[in-house]
XYZ file of C-alpha atoms in Angstrom:
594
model
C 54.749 -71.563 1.830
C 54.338 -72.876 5.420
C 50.998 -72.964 7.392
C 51.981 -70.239 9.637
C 52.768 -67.850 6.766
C 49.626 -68.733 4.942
C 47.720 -68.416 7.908
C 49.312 -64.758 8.351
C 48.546 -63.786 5.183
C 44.857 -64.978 5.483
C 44.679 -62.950 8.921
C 46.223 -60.279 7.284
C 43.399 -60.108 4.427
C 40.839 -60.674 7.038
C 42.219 -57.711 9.187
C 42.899 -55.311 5.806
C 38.958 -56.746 4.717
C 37.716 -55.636 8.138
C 39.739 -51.973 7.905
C 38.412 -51.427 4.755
C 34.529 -51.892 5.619
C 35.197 -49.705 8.844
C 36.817 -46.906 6.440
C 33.974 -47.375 4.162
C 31.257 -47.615 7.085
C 32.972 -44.463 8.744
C 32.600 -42.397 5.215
C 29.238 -42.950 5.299
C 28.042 -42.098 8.453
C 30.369 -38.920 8.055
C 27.905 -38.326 5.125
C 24.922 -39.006 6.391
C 26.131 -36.764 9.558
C 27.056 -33.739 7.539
C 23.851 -33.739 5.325
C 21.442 -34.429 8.989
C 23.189 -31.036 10.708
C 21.699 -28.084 8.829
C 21.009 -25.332 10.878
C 22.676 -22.457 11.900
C 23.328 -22.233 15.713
C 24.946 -19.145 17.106
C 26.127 -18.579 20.799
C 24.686 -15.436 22.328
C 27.601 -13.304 21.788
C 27.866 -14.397 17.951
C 23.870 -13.124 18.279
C 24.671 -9.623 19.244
C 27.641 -9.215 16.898
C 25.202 -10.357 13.969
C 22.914 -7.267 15.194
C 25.460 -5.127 13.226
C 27.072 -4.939 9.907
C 29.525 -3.043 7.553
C 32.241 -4.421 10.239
C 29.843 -3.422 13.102
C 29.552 -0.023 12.540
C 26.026 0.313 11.267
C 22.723 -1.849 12.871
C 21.003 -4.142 10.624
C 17.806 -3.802 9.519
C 15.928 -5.958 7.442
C 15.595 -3.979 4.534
C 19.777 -3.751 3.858
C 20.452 -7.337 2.886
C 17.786 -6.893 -0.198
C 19.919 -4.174 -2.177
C 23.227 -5.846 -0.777
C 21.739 -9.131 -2.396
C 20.828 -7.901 -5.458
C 24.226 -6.510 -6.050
C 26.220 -9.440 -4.725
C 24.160 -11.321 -7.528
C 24.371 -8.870 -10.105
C 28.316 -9.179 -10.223
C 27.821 -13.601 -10.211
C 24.970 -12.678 -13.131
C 27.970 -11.763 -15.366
C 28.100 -15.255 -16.086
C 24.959 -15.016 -18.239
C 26.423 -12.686 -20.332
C 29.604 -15.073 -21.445
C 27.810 -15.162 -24.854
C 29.231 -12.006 -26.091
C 32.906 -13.487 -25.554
C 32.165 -16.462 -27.572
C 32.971 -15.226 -31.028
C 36.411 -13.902 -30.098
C 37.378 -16.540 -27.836
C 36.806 -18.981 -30.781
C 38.831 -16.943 -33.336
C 41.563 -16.219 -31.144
C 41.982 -20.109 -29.483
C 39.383 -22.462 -31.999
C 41.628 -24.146 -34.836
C 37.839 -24.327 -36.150
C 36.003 -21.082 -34.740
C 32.277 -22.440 -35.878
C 32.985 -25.634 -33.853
C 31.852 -23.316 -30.951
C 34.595 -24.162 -28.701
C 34.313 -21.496 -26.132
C 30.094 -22.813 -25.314
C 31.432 -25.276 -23.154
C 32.885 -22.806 -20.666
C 29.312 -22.033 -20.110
C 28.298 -25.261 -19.627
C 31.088 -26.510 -17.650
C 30.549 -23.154 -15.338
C 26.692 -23.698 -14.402
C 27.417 -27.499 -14.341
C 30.114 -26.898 -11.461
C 27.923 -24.588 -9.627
C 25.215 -26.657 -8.930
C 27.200 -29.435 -7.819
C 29.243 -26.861 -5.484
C 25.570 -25.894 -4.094
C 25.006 -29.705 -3.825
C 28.119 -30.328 -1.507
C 28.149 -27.159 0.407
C 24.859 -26.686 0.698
C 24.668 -28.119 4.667
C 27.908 -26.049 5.264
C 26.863 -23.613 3.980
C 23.253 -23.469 6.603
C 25.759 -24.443 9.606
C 27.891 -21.331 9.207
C 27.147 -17.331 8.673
C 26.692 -16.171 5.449
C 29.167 -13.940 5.342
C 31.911 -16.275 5.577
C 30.429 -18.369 2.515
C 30.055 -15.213 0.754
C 33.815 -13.929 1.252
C 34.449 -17.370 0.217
C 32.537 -17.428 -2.858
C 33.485 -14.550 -4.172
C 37.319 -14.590 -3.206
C 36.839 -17.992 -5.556
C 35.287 -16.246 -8.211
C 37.775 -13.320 -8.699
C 40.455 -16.525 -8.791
C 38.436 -18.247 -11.259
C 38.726 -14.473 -13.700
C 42.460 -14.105 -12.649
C 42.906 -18.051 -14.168
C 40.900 -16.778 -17.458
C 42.826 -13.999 -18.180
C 46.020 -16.257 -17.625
C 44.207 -18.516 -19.978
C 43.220 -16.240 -23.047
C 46.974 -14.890 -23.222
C 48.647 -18.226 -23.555
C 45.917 -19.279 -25.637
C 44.828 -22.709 -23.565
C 41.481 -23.596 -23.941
C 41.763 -25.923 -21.444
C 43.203 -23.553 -18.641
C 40.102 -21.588 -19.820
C 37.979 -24.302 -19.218
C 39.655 -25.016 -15.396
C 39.471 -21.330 -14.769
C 36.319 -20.239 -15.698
C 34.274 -23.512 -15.759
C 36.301 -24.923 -12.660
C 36.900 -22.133 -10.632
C 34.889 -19.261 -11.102
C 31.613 -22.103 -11.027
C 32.803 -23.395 -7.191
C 32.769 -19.352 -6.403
C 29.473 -19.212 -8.701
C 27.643 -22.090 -6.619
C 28.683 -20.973 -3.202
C 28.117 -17.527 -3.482
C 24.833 -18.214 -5.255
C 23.184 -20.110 -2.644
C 24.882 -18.538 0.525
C 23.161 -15.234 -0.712
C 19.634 -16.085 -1.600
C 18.846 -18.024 1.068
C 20.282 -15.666 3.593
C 18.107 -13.147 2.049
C 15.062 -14.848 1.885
C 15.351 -15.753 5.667
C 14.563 -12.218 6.473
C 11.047 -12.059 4.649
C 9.437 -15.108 6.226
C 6.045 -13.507 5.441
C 6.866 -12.898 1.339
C 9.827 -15.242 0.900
C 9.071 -15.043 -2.759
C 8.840 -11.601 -3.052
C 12.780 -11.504 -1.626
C 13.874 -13.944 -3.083
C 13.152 -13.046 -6.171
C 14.450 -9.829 -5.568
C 17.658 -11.205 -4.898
C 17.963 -13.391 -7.859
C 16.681 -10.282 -9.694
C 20.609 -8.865 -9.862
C 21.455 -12.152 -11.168
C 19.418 -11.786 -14.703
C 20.499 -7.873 -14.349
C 23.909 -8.997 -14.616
C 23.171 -10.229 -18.018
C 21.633 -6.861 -19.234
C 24.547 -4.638 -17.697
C 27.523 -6.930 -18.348
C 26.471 -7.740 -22.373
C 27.011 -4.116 -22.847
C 29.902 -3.473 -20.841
C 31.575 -7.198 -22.146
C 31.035 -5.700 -25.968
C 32.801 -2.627 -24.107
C 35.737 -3.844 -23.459
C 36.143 -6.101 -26.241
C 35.911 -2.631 -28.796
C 38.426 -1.056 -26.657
C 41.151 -3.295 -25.048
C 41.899 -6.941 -25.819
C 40.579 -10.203 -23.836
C 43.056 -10.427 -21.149
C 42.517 -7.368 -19.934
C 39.126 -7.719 -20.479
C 38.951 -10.512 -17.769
C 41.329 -8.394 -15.227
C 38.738 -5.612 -15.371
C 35.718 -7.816 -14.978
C 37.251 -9.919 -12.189
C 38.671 -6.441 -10.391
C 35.107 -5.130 -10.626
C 33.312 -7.647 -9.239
C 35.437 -8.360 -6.963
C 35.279 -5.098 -5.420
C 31.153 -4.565 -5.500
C 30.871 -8.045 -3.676
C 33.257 -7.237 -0.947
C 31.344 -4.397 -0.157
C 28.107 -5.613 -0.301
C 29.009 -8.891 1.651
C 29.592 -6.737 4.926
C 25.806 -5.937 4.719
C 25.091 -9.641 4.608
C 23.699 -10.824 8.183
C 21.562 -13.995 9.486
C 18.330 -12.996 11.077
C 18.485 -13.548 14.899
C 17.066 -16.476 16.835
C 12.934 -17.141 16.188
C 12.708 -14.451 13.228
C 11.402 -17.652 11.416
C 8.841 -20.365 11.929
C 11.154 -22.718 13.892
C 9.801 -25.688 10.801
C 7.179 -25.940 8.375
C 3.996 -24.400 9.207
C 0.989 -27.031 8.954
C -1.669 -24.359 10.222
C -1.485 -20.599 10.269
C -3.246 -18.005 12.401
C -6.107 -17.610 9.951
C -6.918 -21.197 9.704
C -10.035 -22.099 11.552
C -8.067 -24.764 13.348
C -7.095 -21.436 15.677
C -10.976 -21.141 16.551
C -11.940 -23.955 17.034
C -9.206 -24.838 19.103
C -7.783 -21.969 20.825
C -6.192 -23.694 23.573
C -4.550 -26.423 21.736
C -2.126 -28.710 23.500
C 1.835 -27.837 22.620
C 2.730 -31.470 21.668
C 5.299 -33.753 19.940
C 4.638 -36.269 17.857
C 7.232 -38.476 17.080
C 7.916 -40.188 13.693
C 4.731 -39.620 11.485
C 5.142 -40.240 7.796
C 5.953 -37.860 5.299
C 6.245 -39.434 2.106
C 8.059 -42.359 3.602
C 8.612 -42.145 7.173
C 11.289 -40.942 9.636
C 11.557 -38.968 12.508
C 9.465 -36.096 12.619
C 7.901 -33.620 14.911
C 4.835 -32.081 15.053
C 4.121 -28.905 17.407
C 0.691 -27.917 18.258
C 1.253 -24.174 19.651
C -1.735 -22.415 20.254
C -1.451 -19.494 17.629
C 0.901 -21.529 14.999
C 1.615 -25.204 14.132
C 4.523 -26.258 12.924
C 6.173 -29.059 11.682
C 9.986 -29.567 11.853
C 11.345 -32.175 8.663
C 14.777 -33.137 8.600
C 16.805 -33.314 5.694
C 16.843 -36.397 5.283
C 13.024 -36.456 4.948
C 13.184 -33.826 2.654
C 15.298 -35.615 0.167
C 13.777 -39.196 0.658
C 10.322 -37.383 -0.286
C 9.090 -38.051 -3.883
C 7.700 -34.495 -3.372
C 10.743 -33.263 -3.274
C 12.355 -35.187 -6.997
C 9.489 -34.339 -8.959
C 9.937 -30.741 -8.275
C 13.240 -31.346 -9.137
C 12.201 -32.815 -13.114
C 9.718 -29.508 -13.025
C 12.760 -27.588 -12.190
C 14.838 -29.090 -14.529
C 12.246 -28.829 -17.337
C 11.613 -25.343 -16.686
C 15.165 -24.065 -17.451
C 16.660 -26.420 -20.354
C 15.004 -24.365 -22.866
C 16.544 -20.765 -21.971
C 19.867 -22.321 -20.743
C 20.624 -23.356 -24.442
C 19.170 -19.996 -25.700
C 21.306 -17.945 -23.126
C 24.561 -19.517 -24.339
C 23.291 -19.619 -27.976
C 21.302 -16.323 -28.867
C 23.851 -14.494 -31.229
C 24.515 -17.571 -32.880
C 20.924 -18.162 -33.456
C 20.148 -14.754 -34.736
C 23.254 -14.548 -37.033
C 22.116 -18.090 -38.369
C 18.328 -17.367 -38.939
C 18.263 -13.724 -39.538
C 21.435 -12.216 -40.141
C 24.543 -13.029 -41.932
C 24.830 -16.512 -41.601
C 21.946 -17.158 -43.914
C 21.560 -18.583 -46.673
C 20.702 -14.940 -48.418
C 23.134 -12.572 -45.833
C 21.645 -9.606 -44.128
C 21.778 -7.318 -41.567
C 19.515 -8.622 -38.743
C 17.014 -6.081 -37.696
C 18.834 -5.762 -34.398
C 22.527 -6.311 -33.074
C 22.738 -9.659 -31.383
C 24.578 -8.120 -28.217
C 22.089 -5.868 -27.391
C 19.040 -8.849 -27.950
C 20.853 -10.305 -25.285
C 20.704 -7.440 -22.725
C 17.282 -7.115 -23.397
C 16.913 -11.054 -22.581
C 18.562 -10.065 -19.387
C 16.134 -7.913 -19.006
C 13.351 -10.138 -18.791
C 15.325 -13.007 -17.365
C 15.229 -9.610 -14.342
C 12.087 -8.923 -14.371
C 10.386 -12.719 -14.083
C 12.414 -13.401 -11.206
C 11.036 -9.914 -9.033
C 7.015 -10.521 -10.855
C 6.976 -14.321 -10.442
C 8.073 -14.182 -6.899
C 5.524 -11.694 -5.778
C 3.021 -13.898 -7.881
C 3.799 -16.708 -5.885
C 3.221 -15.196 -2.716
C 0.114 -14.032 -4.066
C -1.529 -17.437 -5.766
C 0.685 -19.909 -4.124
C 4.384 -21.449 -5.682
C 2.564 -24.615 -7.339
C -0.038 -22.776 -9.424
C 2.495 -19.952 -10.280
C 5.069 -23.066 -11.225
C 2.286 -25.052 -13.528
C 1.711 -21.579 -15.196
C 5.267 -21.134 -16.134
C 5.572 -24.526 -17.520
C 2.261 -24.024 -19.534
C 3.563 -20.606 -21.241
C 7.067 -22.575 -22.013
C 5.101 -24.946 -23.691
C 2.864 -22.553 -26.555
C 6.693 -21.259 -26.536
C 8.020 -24.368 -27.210
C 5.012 -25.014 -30.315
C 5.513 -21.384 -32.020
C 8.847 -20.912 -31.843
C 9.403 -23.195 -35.229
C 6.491 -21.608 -36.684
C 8.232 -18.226 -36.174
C 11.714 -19.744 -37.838
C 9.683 -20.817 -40.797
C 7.958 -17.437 -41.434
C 11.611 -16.034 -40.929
C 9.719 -13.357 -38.716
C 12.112 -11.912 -36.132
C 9.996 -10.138 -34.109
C 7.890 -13.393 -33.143
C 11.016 -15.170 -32.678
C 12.306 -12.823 -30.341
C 8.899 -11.964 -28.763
C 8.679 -16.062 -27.949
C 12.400 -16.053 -26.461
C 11.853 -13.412 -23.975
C 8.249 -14.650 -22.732
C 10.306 -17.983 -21.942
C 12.828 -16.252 -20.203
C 10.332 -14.440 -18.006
C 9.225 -18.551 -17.347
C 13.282 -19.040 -17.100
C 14.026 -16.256 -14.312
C 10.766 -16.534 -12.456
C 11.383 -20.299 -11.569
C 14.642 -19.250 -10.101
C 13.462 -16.743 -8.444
C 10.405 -18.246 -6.434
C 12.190 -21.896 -5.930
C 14.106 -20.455 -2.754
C 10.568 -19.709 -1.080
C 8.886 -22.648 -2.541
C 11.782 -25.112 -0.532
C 11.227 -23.128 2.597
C 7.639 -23.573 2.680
C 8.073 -27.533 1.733
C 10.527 -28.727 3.907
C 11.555 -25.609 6.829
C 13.757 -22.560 6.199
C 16.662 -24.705 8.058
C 16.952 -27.128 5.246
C 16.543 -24.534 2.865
C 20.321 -24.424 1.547
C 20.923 -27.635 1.218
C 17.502 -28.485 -0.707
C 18.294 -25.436 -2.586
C 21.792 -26.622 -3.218
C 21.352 -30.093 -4.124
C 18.019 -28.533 -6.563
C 20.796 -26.713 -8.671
C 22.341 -29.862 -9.699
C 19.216 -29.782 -12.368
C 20.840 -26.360 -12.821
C 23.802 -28.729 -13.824
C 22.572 -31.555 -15.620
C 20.589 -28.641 -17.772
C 23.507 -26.747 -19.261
C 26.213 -29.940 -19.570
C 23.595 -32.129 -20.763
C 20.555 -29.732 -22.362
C 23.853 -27.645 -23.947
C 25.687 -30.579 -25.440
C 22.579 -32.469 -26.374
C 21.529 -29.067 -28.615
C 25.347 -28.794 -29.941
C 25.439 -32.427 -30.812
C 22.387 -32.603 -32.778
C 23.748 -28.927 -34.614
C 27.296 -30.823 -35.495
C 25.657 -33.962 -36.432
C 23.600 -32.081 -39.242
C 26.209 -30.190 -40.002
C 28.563 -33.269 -40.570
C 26.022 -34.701 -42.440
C 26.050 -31.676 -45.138
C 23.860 -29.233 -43.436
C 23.921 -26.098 -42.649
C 23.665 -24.144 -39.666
C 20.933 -22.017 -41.173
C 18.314 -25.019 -41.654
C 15.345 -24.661 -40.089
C 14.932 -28.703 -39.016
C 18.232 -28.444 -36.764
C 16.207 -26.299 -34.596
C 13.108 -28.198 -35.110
C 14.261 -31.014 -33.750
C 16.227 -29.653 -30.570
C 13.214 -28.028 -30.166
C 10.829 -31.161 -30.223
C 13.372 -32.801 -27.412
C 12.751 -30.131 -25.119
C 9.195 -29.605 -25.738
C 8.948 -33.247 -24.318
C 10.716 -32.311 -21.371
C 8.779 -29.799 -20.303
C 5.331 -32.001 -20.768
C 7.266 -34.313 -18.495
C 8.222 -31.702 -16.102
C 4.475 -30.009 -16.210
C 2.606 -33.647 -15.430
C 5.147 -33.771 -12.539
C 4.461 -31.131 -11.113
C 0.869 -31.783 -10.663
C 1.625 -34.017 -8.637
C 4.045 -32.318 -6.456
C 2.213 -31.992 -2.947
C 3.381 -28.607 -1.775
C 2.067 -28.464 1.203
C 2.808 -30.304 4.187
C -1.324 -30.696 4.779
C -0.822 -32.504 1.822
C 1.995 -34.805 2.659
C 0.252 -35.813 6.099
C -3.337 -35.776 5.199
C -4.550 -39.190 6.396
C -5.049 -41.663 3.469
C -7.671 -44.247 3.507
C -6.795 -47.898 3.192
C -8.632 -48.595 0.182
C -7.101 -45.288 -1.297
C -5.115 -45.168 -4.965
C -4.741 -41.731 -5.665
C -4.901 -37.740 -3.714
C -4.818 -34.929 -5.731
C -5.524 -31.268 -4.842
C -7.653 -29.683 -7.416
C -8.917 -25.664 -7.276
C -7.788 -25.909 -4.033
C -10.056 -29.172 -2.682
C -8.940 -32.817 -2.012
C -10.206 -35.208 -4.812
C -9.304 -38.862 -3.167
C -9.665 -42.059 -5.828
C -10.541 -44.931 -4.105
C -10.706 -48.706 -5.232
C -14.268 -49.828 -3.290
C -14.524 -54.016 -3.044
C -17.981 -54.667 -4.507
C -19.545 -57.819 -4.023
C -21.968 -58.653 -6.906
C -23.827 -61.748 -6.460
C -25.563 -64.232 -9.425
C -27.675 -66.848 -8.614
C -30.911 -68.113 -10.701
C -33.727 -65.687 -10.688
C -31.266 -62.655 -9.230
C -32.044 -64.089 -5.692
C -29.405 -64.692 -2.838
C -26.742 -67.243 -3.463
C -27.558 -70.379 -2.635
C -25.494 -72.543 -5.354
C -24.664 -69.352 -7.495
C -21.476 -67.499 -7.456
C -20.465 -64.660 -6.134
C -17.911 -61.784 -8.043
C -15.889 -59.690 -5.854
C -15.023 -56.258 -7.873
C -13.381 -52.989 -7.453
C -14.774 -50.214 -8.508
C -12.783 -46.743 -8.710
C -14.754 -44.058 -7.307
C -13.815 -40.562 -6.847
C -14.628 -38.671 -3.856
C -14.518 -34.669 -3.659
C -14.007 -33.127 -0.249
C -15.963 -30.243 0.946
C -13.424 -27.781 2.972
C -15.219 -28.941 5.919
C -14.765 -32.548 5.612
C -11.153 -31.779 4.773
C -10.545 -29.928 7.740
C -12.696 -32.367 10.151
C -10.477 -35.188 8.968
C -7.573 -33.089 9.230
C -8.387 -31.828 12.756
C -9.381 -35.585 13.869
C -5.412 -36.761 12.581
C -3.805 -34.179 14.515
C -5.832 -35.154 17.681
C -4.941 -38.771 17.068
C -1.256 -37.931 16.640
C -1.521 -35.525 20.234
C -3.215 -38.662 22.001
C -0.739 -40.866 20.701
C 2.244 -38.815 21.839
C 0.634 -38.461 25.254
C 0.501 -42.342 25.683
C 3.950 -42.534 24.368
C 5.266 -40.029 27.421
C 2.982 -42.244 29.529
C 4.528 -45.406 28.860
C 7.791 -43.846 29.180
C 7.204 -42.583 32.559
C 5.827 -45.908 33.843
């Protein structure tokens, strides 16, 4: 080869080298710049449209965008009731029905929607939620259509793409889209509407478990599908049209640091309207504070919000809050046929049908998500959220107690007080965001939350049907007690993993600024006050006689010491940060000016 072709090949590389880090430079800033643009920005015409609804024939109030929620969720809550078409699925498309086959449809469904929530959540906050919604549920009715394709030519895979593919990207956007747009409108009991929204969700599960057994008794699973899909379809595109952003200011424009009853607002009623740029929060970035004289706020980008640590361990307390009824949800008639009913080792009747132990589930999975939500607008999201771990965990401990006694009632009694824990943290996580990290990067924290949402039914709902399969290979049998005791232990561990991190979860944004001292380890909040841990140098000196050290030696030591902060200490050091931040903003315009 001669030099000049060599040396056109090596500029060649060099040039294809250089194109390829500019592609792969230019991806990432398109990343970073979709996930730091989260908020929703309409012009002033776009404003007065969003005044009306139902194609801008009727005004909105407030008050129409709960029951348009709930329903909107109800239809996406069929989901939950996909149990009921296990069995025949199986039969009809399993070579080997007690494989369980049809689960991962499930699985593969909730797994897709969280990472659809993950990816669209920013898009999602930058556009109106009624676009997102007609998306989502356009996508959904597809994702039926596909199904019903899928049972008649008897593909389990085209079930899996439909279903699990599909109908999860229409799950995930029309999920998110619709709880956060409803919580927006209740900026004084977020939980409360959120959890009202999220409320039709479980209720799909009570309604549709009936109505699934329905129309398998009386027309065949194809159809079964075309009806389902048809039905939702139609609810949602009527209750989308009520689905409106609130206008301009309706919300805290960011977090709020310290509201109008905090006696911050009395002692300093004429409090300078300041920014403060780039104050830490759990790792620094660009931040702003606002010191208004009747509410401070805080605005957090995105960005912050994910790089907080705050932020991941509520995402392991998340996560360990919903394995448990995930697995149950997809698993409860198998359960009760294997432990009570005619998959035991001495058949019988269980004392109730398995489809209708589901709607009741449903039932409570409805009602934690309304009563937790007002709870945590009551007694605050992180003591509400520790609570619901705690009862998971007796849950957790008793259940196998109540398999052993082969008593029923205590089994079921155990399931259903989890799935009030199940439902509740769904419906209070939209509000507990909000208040964290600012309603504008609520659908994209929410979003990318709901991947636990994935990683618990793929990996929670495989992890439970391995174990099942492995004793089964093994020469068990599915009615064994210690299959169950040991998915059970697994997940117990989880949620003592998820509880311990959410102690330390600082929920409030007080919490994530409060100044920390230089010789400080550790700042907890406990009943409500500031307990700081501190490593104090102490200087302990040893010389003949205990007097001063002339030729003795002298041991430096830490010692840990714990100090507990009165409110009023807490709020003098807090008030003597935020004047330090105000002063240091003011020199920063000063220097700038000069």
């Amino acid at each position: 080869m001669s030099q000049a072709a060599a040396g056109g090949n090596m500029l060649f590389s060099r040039m294809s080298l250089q194109d390829g880090c500019r592609d792969k430079q230019g991806l990432l800033s398109t990343i970073m710049t979709y996930y730091s643009h989260t908020e929703y920005q309409p012009t002033r015409e776009q404003v007065e449209r969003n005044r009306f609804v139902f194609f801008g024939l009727i005004r909105c109030r407030p008050w129409m965008v709960v029951p348009a929620g709930i329903l909107i969720q109800f239809c996406y809550g069929s989901v939950y009731a996909w149990s009921i078409f296990n069995g025949p699925i199986n039969q009809l498309m399993s070579a080997d029905p007690s494989k369980g086959s049809a689960e991962v449809t499930f699985y593969i469904a909730l797994g897709v929607l969280g990472l659809t929530g993950a990816v669209c959540g920013p898009w999602i906050e930058m556009n109106h939620p009624r676009k997102s919604g007609i998306i989502g549920l356009v996508v959904f009715f597809a994702g039926h259509l596909t199904s019903a394709l899928a049972v008649h030519v008897r593909m389990m895979s085209l079930l899996y793409f439909g279903y699990g593919l599909v109908a999860g990207i229409g799950l995930g956007i029309g999920y998110v889209s619709t709880i956060d747009a409803v919580s927006k409108w209740w900026p004084r009991a977020r939980g409360t509407a959120s959890g009202c929204a999220v409320m039709g969700f479980g209720g799909g599960s009570l309604a549709f478990s009936a109505l699934n057994k329905w129309l398998l008794d009386h027309t065949d699973l194809p159809l079964a599908f075309l009806i389902l899909g048809s039905l939702n379809f139609a609810i949602m595109l009527v209750s989308v049209q009520f689905i409106s952003p609130p206008p301009p200011g309706h919300n805290p424009d960011g977090v709020v640091v310290v509201d109008e009853g905090d006696r911050w607002q009395h002692t300093q009623p004429n409090a300078l309207h300041a920014v403060a740029e780039k104050p830490s929060v759990g790792g620094g970035g660009a931040l702003q504070v606002a010191l208004a004289p009747r509410r401070q706020t805080l605005s957090v980008s995105l960005a912050e919000a994910l790089r907080s640590r705050d932020y991941w361990l509520l995402y392991v307390a998340f996560l360990s809050n919903i394995v448990f009824c995930l697995v149950v949800l997809s698993n409860l008639p198998r359960l009760i046929d294997n432990l009570f009913g005619m998959g035991r080792k001495d058949p019988r009747e269980p004392p109730m049908p398995a489809y209708i132990a589901v709607s009741i589930e449903g039932a409570f999975n409805m009602l934690g998500r309304v009563l937790v939500g007002v709870l945590s607008d009551a007694l605050g999201r992180k003591a509400v959220f520790l609570l619901l771990l705690a009862v998971q965990m007796v849950v957790l401990v008793f259940v196998p107690v109540a398999i052993r006694a082969d008593n029923f009632w205590a089994f079921l009694g155990l399931i259903w007080a989890a799935t009030v824990c199940y439902g509740g943290g769904f419906g209070m996580i939209p509000a507990f965001l909000a208040e964290m990290f600012g309603v504008n990067n609520t659908s994209s924290c929410h979003g990318i939350l709901l991947t636990a949402w994935s990683l618990a039914s793929i990996g929670g709902g495989l992890a439970f049907t391995g174990i099942v399969n492995r004793f089964l290979a093994h020469g068990g049998h599915a009615y064994d007690e210690r299959i169950y005791t040991v998915n059970l232990a697994w997940m117990l561990a989880l949620v003592i993993v998820g509880f311990v991190c959410c102690l330390f979860v600082r929920a409030s944004i007080r919490d994530r600024m409060f100044p920390a001292l230089p010789n400080q380890i550790l700042r907890l909040r406990v009943f409500g006050r500031v307990l700081r841990v501190l490593a104090v140098r102490n200087d302990h000196s040893r010389g003949s006689g205990g007097a001063p050290p002339t030729g003795g030696c002298r041991l430096r030591m830490r010692v840990i010491e714990l100090e507990y902060l009165t409110r009023a200490e807490e709020q003098a050091a807090w008030e003597e940060y935020l004047a330090l931040r105000a002063v240091q903003h003011r020199l920063m315009s000063e220097h700038t000016q000069c």
